[in-house]
Amino acid sequence: MSVPLLDLGRQYAYLKPALDKAVIDVLTHGSFILGPEVTRLENEIAKLSTTPYAVAVASGTDALMLALHAAGVGPGDEVITSDFSFFASAGVIHRLGARPILVDIDLDTYNISADKIEAAITPKTKAIVPVHLFGQSADMDAIMAIAKKHNLKVIEDAAQSIGAEFKGRKLGSIGDYGCFSFYPSKNLGAGGDAGIITMQGKEEYERCRMLRVHGARVTYHHEVVGYNSSLDTLQAAILLVKLPYLQGWSEKRQAHARRYDDAFKSNSRIRTPVVKDYATFHIYNQYTISVPNRDEVMAKLKAKQIGCYVYYPIPFHAQECFSYLGYRPEQFPNSGKAAKEVLSIPIFPELTTAEQDEVIATVLAAA
Ligand SMILES: *Cc1c(COP(=O)(O)O)cnc(C)c1O
């Protein structure tokens, strides 16, 4: 039996009437950029994230870019982030002319080691970008305390963690800004690229809205040079159809995770995800195991046509484009180990029990 890593077709099968109608409605009203569905989506995501404001943008990457820009990050600044994440978390820092300062991760959660952040702070440090990787919160109490002590902005990269919680608080509502992605493979996925920024402050809200439309508060009056990052109305319409399902989907992912956790207990070589007490709602955008013979396990899964993927094979410090930062591998023992040992296996909500059993049997036999 082949098992896909993710099968969005199954979701479309039951959402088809509502999605088709939502798309046709937009084609009919014709307000394609920042139309009424975009405003509705912003209101809904602000409500979900328990923040007063949200600004929808063209992608999760742009959400980070605009939030960092709005936070005042620019040339000469340093911004601290995790060494182990999707490229955008560090890429946007570089693109703003600032220097990414990389910090090693905790091998239990693959999130930034909060206790290694302070050593990375210099007089140039402007902000911290904690990433809530795979759907689990970073240690936000520790991170916020450091930020407060050193007067730093906090931009949460919650791209993989919409609806997830830290001590009962929604991610994206803790730092100065929360950045979400609606890339199709995220728990709430659009029909293409889309993203959103949440924030507490009105000033932050207005700055992001201005940056989204080329830096103009009033059309054609450009206060600063901004971006073309408006969200397509079609994407917002699709997301509004899916949003009411998000909680149920995340709960299904949690149930799959519990089954995997139980099944893999019998093999001590398989390290299953550790859920911290503070991560009161883990949404499992990925279920990521760690095994010493990862490449062998991956090859065996692939031979049986079972979907799996390595998020992420190369930590930032080892990326060619960041060689100018001058880091050495010895500075990042944990992200280096994770890159060699992690493997994400199917956990999408519609995964069947029979399919999951097939994944379990294959992983147990290979690890
Ligand atoms: C997906 C993702 C992004 C970028 O989002 P896009 O919508 O693909 O631009 C940023 N950070 C993390 C951690 C992500 O997983």
Short mmCIF file of C-alpha atoms and ligand atoms in Angstrom, two decimals:
data_model
loop_
_atom_site.label_atom_id
_atom_site.label_comp_id
_atom_site.label_asym_id
_atom_site.label_seq_id
_atom_site.Cartn_x
_atom_site.Cartn_y
_atom_site.Cartn_z
CA MET A 1 0.00 0.00 0.00
CA SER A 2 1.44 3.38 -0.96
CA VAL A 3 0.94 6.20 1.55
CA PRO A 4 1.35 9.86 0.59
CA LEU A 5 3.13 12.32 2.89
CA LEU A 6 0.23 14.69 2.30
CA ASP A 7 -2.88 14.30 0.14
CA LEU A 8 -4.75 17.55 -0.38
CA GLY A 9 -7.05 15.80 -2.87
CA ARG A 10 -8.85 14.05 0.00
CA GLN A 11 -9.58 17.40 1.58
CA TYR A 12 -10.83 18.84 -1.69
CA ALA A 13 -13.17 15.87 -2.09
CA TYR A 14 -15.29 16.96 0.89
CA LEU A 15 -14.75 20.71 0.58
CA LYS A 16 -15.43 20.85 -3.17
CA PRO A 17 -18.92 22.40 -3.19
CA ALA A 18 -17.96 25.15 -0.73
CA LEU A 19 -14.55 25.83 -2.29
CA ASP A 20 -15.89 25.92 -5.82
CA LYS A 21 -18.60 28.35 -4.77
CA ALA A 22 -16.15 30.59 -2.90
CA VAL A 23 -13.89 30.81 -5.96
CA ILE A 24 -16.80 31.52 -8.31
CA ASP A 25 -18.08 34.22 -5.96
CA VAL A 26 -14.76 36.05 -6.20
CA LEU A 27 -14.62 35.62 -9.99
CA THR A 28 -18.10 37.11 -10.07
CA HIS A 29 -17.53 40.13 -7.82
CA GLY A 30 -14.14 40.76 -9.41
CA SER A 31 -12.41 42.48 -6.49
CA PHE A 32 -9.27 40.37 -6.89
CA ILE A 33 -6.76 42.15 -4.67
CA LEU A 34 -7.54 42.98 -1.01
CA GLY A 35 -11.24 42.32 -1.63
CA PRO A 36 -13.90 41.82 1.06
CA GLU A 37 -12.83 38.22 1.79
CA VAL A 38 -9.35 39.49 2.72
CA THR A 39 -10.81 41.76 5.40
CA ARG A 40 -12.97 38.89 6.67
CA LEU A 41 -9.94 36.61 6.82
CA GLU A 42 -7.97 39.23 8.76
CA ASN A 43 -10.79 39.52 11.26
CA GLU A 44 -11.08 35.74 11.64
CA ILE A 45 -7.35 35.17 12.09
CA ALA A 46 -7.09 38.02 14.58
CA LYS A 47 -9.90 36.38 16.54
CA LEU A 48 -8.26 32.94 16.35
CA SER A 49 -4.89 34.36 17.42
CA THR A 50 -6.45 36.56 20.11
CA THR A 51 -4.74 39.67 18.74
CA PRO A 52 -6.48 42.97 18.01
CA TYR A 53 -5.07 43.13 14.46
CA ALA A 54 -3.98 41.06 11.49
CA VAL A 55 -2.62 42.07 8.07
CA ALA A 56 -2.87 39.57 5.21
CA VAL A 57 0.09 39.43 2.85
CA ALA A 58 1.26 37.48 -0.18
CA SER A 59 3.18 34.71 1.65
CA GLY A 60 4.60 33.60 4.97
CA THR A 61 8.00 34.81 3.83
CA ASP A 62 6.54 38.27 3.18
CA ALA A 63 4.85 38.17 6.58
CA LEU A 64 8.31 37.82 8.17
CA MET A 65 9.84 40.39 5.83
CA LEU A 66 7.21 43.04 6.51
CA ALA A 67 7.11 42.37 10.24
CA LEU A 68 10.89 42.69 10.57
CA HIS A 69 10.83 45.82 8.42
CA ALA A 70 7.99 47.28 10.51
CA ALA A 71 9.98 46.43 13.65
CA GLY A 72 12.75 48.66 12.32
CA VAL A 73 15.24 45.97 11.29
CA GLY A 74 17.68 47.22 8.67
CA PRO A 75 21.35 47.51 7.65
CA GLY A 76 23.76 47.26 10.57
CA ASP A 77 21.35 45.37 12.79
CA GLU A 78 21.70 41.84 14.05
CA VAL A 79 18.72 39.51 14.39
CA ILE A 80 18.86 36.26 16.35
CA THR A 81 17.11 33.18 15.02
CA SER A 82 17.24 29.41 15.10
CA ASP A 83 19.86 27.58 13.03
CA PHE A 84 17.30 24.95 12.05
CA SER A 85 14.22 26.06 10.13
CA PHE A 86 12.78 26.70 6.71
CA PHE A 87 15.06 29.04 4.79
CA ALA A 88 12.80 32.09 5.05
CA SER A 89 13.38 32.53 8.81
CA ALA A 90 16.98 33.60 8.16
CA GLY A 91 16.68 34.69 4.51
CA VAL A 92 14.47 37.67 5.33
CA ILE A 93 16.99 38.96 7.89
CA HIS A 94 19.71 39.01 5.22
CA ARG A 95 17.39 40.56 2.63
CA LEU A 96 16.70 43.49 4.97
CA GLY A 97 20.43 44.17 5.10
CA ALA A 98 20.75 42.85 8.65
CA ARG A 99 22.94 40.01 9.88
CA PRO A 100 21.39 36.67 10.85
CA ILE A 101 22.79 35.54 14.21
CA LEU A 102 22.25 31.81 14.45
CA VAL A 103 21.64 29.91 17.67
CA ASP A 104 21.69 26.13 18.10
CA ILE A 105 18.56 24.14 18.88
CA ASP A 106 17.22 21.93 21.62
CA LEU A 107 17.16 18.31 20.40
CA ASP A 108 13.91 17.57 22.24
CA THR A 109 11.89 20.11 20.26
CA TYR A 110 14.16 21.22 17.38
CA ASN A 111 13.39 24.78 18.53
CA ILE A 112 15.96 27.44 19.41
CA SER A 113 17.78 26.80 22.73
CA ALA A 114 16.53 29.69 24.80
CA ASP A 115 19.47 29.33 27.19
CA LYS A 116 21.93 30.01 24.36
CA ILE A 117 20.29 33.23 23.18
CA GLU A 118 21.79 35.67 25.66
CA ALA A 119 25.36 34.80 24.68
CA ALA A 120 24.52 35.83 21.11
CA ILE A 121 23.33 39.33 22.03
CA THR A 122 25.55 42.33 21.13
CA PRO A 123 24.89 46.08 21.11
CA LYS A 124 23.73 45.65 17.49
CA THR A 125 21.02 43.10 18.29
CA LYS A 126 17.61 44.41 17.32
CA ALA A 127 15.26 41.45 17.40
CA ILE A 128 14.73 37.75 18.03
CA VAL A 129 12.86 35.52 15.57
CA PRO A 130 11.87 32.36 17.46
CA VAL A 131 10.49 29.69 15.14
CA HIS A 132 7.70 27.44 16.42
CA LEU A 133 8.91 24.47 14.41
CA PHE A 134 6.72 21.55 13.29
CA GLY A 135 3.72 22.97 15.19
CA GLN A 136 5.23 23.23 18.69
CA SER A 137 5.84 26.45 20.57
CA ALA A 138 9.32 27.66 21.36
CA ASP A 139 10.05 28.50 25.03
CA MET A 140 8.35 31.89 24.94
CA ASP A 141 8.62 32.78 28.65
CA ALA A 142 12.40 32.57 28.47
CA ILE A 143 12.55 34.35 25.11
CA MET A 144 10.26 37.20 26.15
CA ALA A 145 12.23 37.69 29.38
CA ILE A 146 15.49 38.02 27.43
CA ALA A 147 13.85 40.38 24.93
CA LYS A 148 12.51 42.56 27.70
CA LYS A 149 15.83 42.69 29.51
CA HIS A 150 17.70 43.73 26.35
CA ASN A 151 14.93 45.80 24.77
CA LEU A 152 14.57 43.60 21.68
CA LYS A 153 11.62 43.09 19.36
CA VAL A 154 10.21 39.57 19.07
CA ILE A 155 8.83 38.39 15.76
CA GLU A 156 7.31 34.92 16.11
CA ASP A 157 7.77 32.71 13.07
CA ALA A 158 4.55 30.77 13.56
CA ALA A 159 4.39 29.72 9.89
CA GLN A 160 3.96 26.07 10.90
CA SER A 161 1.93 26.70 14.03
CA ILE A 162 -1.42 28.35 13.40
CA GLY A 163 -3.73 27.69 16.34
CA ALA A 164 -0.94 26.22 18.48
CA GLU A 165 -0.45 27.39 22.06
CA PHE A 166 2.17 28.27 24.65
CA LYS A 167 0.78 27.84 28.19
CA GLY A 168 -2.73 28.28 26.83
CA ARG A 169 -1.87 31.41 24.85
CA LYS A 170 -2.15 31.41 21.06
CA LEU A 171 1.12 31.65 19.17
CA GLY A 172 1.44 34.94 17.33
CA SER A 173 -0.08 36.79 20.31
CA ILE A 174 3.01 36.72 22.54
CA GLY A 175 5.72 38.63 20.64
CA ASP A 176 5.43 42.00 18.93
CA TYR A 177 4.41 40.29 15.69
CA GLY A 178 3.24 36.81 14.73
CA CYS A 179 3.91 35.56 11.19
CA PHE A 180 1.85 32.79 9.60
CA SER A 181 2.05 31.00 6.26
CA PHE A 182 -0.85 29.53 4.32
CA TYR A 183 1.45 27.64 1.95
CA PRO A 184 -0.60 24.63 0.78
CA SER A 185 1.27 22.14 3.00
CA LYS A 186 0.68 24.10 6.21
CA ASN A 187 -2.19 23.06 8.51
CA LEU A 188 -4.33 25.81 7.00
CA GLY A 189 -3.31 25.91 3.35
CA ALA A 190 -4.40 28.22 0.55
CA GLY A 191 -4.56 27.41 -3.16
CA GLY A 192 -1.13 28.97 -3.63
CA ASP A 193 1.01 31.41 -1.66
CA ALA A 194 -0.53 33.41 1.17
CA GLY A 195 0.42 34.64 4.64
CA ILE A 196 -0.65 36.89 7.50
CA ILE A 197 0.89 38.99 10.28
CA THR A 198 -0.76 39.37 13.67
CA MET A 199 0.10 42.17 16.08
CA GLN A 200 -0.94 43.78 19.35
CA GLY A 201 -0.36 47.44 18.51
CA LYS A 202 -2.26 49.82 16.24
CA GLU A 203 0.95 51.50 15.13
CA GLU A 204 2.45 48.12 14.14
CA TYR A 205 -0.78 47.35 12.30
CA GLU A 206 -0.69 50.56 10.33
CA ARG A 207 2.97 50.17 9.45
CA CYS A 208 2.38 46.67 8.07
CA ARG A 209 -0.64 47.85 6.07
CA MET A 210 1.47 50.65 4.62
CA LEU A 211 4.42 48.38 3.79
CA ARG A 212 2.06 45.95 2.05
CA VAL A 213 1.10 48.55 -0.58
CA HIS A 214 4.47 50.06 -1.53
CA GLY A 215 4.75 52.13 1.63
CA ALA A 216 1.74 54.36 1.00
CA ARG A 217 -0.82 55.21 3.69
CA VAL A 218 -2.65 57.34 1.13
CA THR A 219 -2.58 55.98 -2.44
CA TYR A 220 0.38 57.37 -4.44
CA HIS A 221 1.83 59.14 -1.39
CA HIS A 222 4.82 56.96 -0.51
CA GLU A 223 6.07 57.53 3.00
CA VAL A 224 8.66 54.74 2.75
CA VAL A 225 9.64 52.25 0.05
CA GLY A 226 7.51 49.20 0.73
CA TYR A 227 6.47 46.00 -0.99
CA ASN A 228 3.83 44.71 -3.35
CA SER A 229 2.47 42.10 -0.98
CA SER A 230 -1.31 42.30 -1.02
CA LEU A 231 -3.16 39.05 -0.58
CA ASP A 232 -5.22 37.75 -3.50
CA THR A 233 -8.91 37.71 -2.68
CA LEU A 234 -9.18 34.20 -4.15
CA GLN A 235 -6.75 32.90 -1.54
CA ALA A 236 -8.65 34.56 1.30
CA ALA A 237 -11.93 33.06 0.01
CA ILE A 238 -10.38 29.57 -0.02
CA LEU A 239 -8.93 30.04 3.46
CA LEU A 240 -12.28 31.20 4.87
CA VAL A 241 -13.88 27.94 3.70
CA LYS A 242 -11.15 25.88 5.37
CA LEU A 243 -10.74 27.83 8.59
CA PRO A 244 -13.71 26.27 10.47
CA TYR A 245 -12.05 22.84 9.98
CA LEU A 246 -8.66 23.83 11.35
CA GLN A 247 -9.25 22.86 14.98
CA GLY A 248 -10.63 19.43 14.02
CA TRP A 249 -7.74 18.84 11.62
CA SER A 250 -5.20 19.70 14.30
CA GLU A 251 -6.93 17.33 16.73
CA LYS A 252 -6.78 14.52 14.15
CA ARG A 253 -3.07 15.18 13.70
CA GLN A 254 -2.68 14.96 17.50
CA ALA A 255 -4.48 11.62 17.53
CA HIS A 256 -2.19 10.29 14.78
CA ALA A 257 0.79 11.55 16.77
CA ARG A 258 -0.33 9.65 19.88
CA ARG A 259 -0.62 6.46 17.84
CA TYR A 260 2.86 6.91 16.42
CA ASP A 261 4.24 7.73 19.89
CA ASP A 262 2.80 4.50 21.31
CA ALA A 263 3.90 2.35 18.39
CA PHE A 264 7.48 3.61 18.36
CA LYS A 265 8.02 3.15 22.12
CA SER A 266 9.10 -0.42 21.43
CA ASN A 267 12.16 0.70 19.45
CA SER A 268 14.67 2.72 21.47
CA ARG A 269 16.50 3.86 18.33
CA ILE A 270 13.51 5.93 17.27
CA ARG A 271 13.31 9.30 18.98
CA THR A 272 9.72 10.58 18.87
CA PRO A 273 8.76 14.25 19.25
CA VAL A 274 9.01 15.52 22.82
CA VAL A 275 6.08 17.73 23.74
CA LYS A 276 7.02 20.26 26.39
CA ASP A 277 4.58 21.04 29.21
CA TYR A 278 4.46 24.65 28.04
CA ALA A 279 3.41 23.56 24.53
CA THR A 280 -0.22 23.16 25.57
CA PHE A 281 -1.46 22.74 22.00
CA HIS A 282 0.94 21.16 19.49
CA ILE A 283 -0.56 21.13 15.99
CA TYR A 284 1.88 18.66 14.37
CA ASN A 285 2.38 20.36 11.04
CA GLN A 286 4.99 17.63 10.86
CA TYR A 287 5.53 14.47 12.87
CA THR A 288 9.29 14.29 12.90
CA ILE A 289 11.18 11.31 14.24
CA SER A 290 14.91 11.02 14.61
CA VAL A 291 16.84 7.83 13.87
CA PRO A 292 20.60 7.24 13.60
CA ASN A 293 20.18 5.34 10.30
CA ARG A 294 17.84 7.93 8.84
CA ASP A 295 18.89 7.56 5.19
CA GLU A 296 18.36 3.81 5.35
CA VAL A 297 14.91 4.22 6.90
CA MET A 298 14.04 6.80 4.28
CA ALA A 299 15.15 4.50 1.46
CA LYS A 300 13.02 1.67 2.83
CA LEU A 301 9.96 3.90 3.12
CA LYS A 302 10.48 5.18 -0.40
CA ALA A 303 10.85 1.63 -1.73
CA LYS A 304 7.38 0.94 -0.35
CA GLN A 305 6.06 4.21 -1.75
CA ILE A 306 5.51 5.70 1.68
CA GLY A 307 5.87 9.45 1.70
CA CYS A 308 8.53 10.96 3.95
CA TYR A 309 10.77 14.00 3.84
CA VAL A 310 13.73 15.57 5.56
CA TYR A 311 12.88 18.93 7.12
CA TYR A 312 15.69 20.13 7.03
CA PRO A 313 18.81 18.53 5.56
CA ILE A 314 21.11 21.58 5.88
CA PRO A 315 21.13 23.94 8.87
CA PHE A 316 21.53 27.64 8.11
CA HIS A 317 25.14 27.82 9.32
CA ALA A 318 26.10 25.33 6.58
CA GLN A 319 24.24 27.04 3.74
CA GLU A 320 26.47 28.36 0.97
CA CYS A 321 24.76 31.76 0.97
CA PHE A 322 25.57 32.18 4.67
CA SER A 323 29.23 31.18 4.45
CA TYR A 324 30.07 34.88 4.91
CA LEU A 325 28.76 34.62 8.48
CA GLY A 326 31.83 32.55 9.27
CA TYR A 327 30.23 29.93 11.50
CA ARG A 328 31.87 26.57 12.18
CA PRO A 329 29.92 23.28 12.46
CA GLU A 330 31.26 22.71 16.03
CA GLN A 331 29.19 25.71 17.13
CA PHE A 332 25.99 23.86 16.25
CA PRO A 333 26.22 20.24 17.43
CA ASN A 334 22.46 19.85 17.80
CA SER A 335 21.26 21.28 14.50
CA GLY A 336 24.04 19.35 12.77
CA LYS A 337 22.84 16.11 14.37
CA ALA A 338 19.18 16.87 13.63
CA ALA A 339 19.91 17.53 9.96
CA LYS A 340 21.41 14.02 9.72
CA GLU A 341 18.76 12.17 11.72
CA VAL A 342 15.33 13.75 11.30
CA LEU A 343 12.59 12.31 9.14
CA SER A 344 9.01 13.53 8.82
CA ILE A 345 6.35 10.92 8.15
CA PRO A 346 2.67 11.18 7.10
CA ILE A 347 0.38 12.86 9.64
CA PHE A 348 -2.24 14.68 7.54
CA PRO A 349 -5.75 14.57 9.06
CA GLU A 350 -7.25 12.20 6.48
CA LEU A 351 -4.54 9.53 6.93
CA THR A 352 -6.33 6.21 7.53
CA THR A 353 -5.57 3.73 10.31
CA ALA A 354 -4.52 1.12 7.74
CA GLU A 355 -2.15 3.58 6.13
CA GLN A 356 -0.70 4.58 9.46
CA ASP A 357 -0.19 0.92 10.37
CA GLU A 358 1.76 0.47 7.15
CA VAL A 359 3.98 3.45 7.99
CA ILE A 360 4.52 2.16 11.53
CA ALA A 361 5.42 -1.37 10.43
CA THR A 362 7.84 -0.11 7.82
CA VAL A 363 9.58 2.34 10.17
CA LEU A 364 9.84 -0.26 12.96
CA ALA A 365 11.36 -2.80 10.58
CA ALA A 366 13.85 -0.31 9.14
CA ALA A 367 15.04 1.59 12.22
C1 LIG B 1 6.54 27.85 5.35
C2 LIG B 1 7.46 28.60 6.24
C3 LIG B 1 7.81 29.95 6.02
C4 LIG B 1 7.51 30.68 4.75
O1 LIG B 1 6.21 30.67 4.33
P1 LIG B 1 5.86 30.79 2.78
O2 LIG B 1 4.37 31.01 2.82
O3 LIG B 1 6.24 29.50 2.13
O4 LIG B 1 6.58 31.96 2.22
C5 LIG B 1 8.58 30.60 6.98
N1 LIG B 1 9.01 29.97 8.07
C6 LIG B 1 8.72 28.68 8.31
C7 LIG B 1 9.21 28.05 9.57
C8 LIG B 1 7.95 27.95 7.40
O5 LIG B 1 7.70 26.66 7.64
#
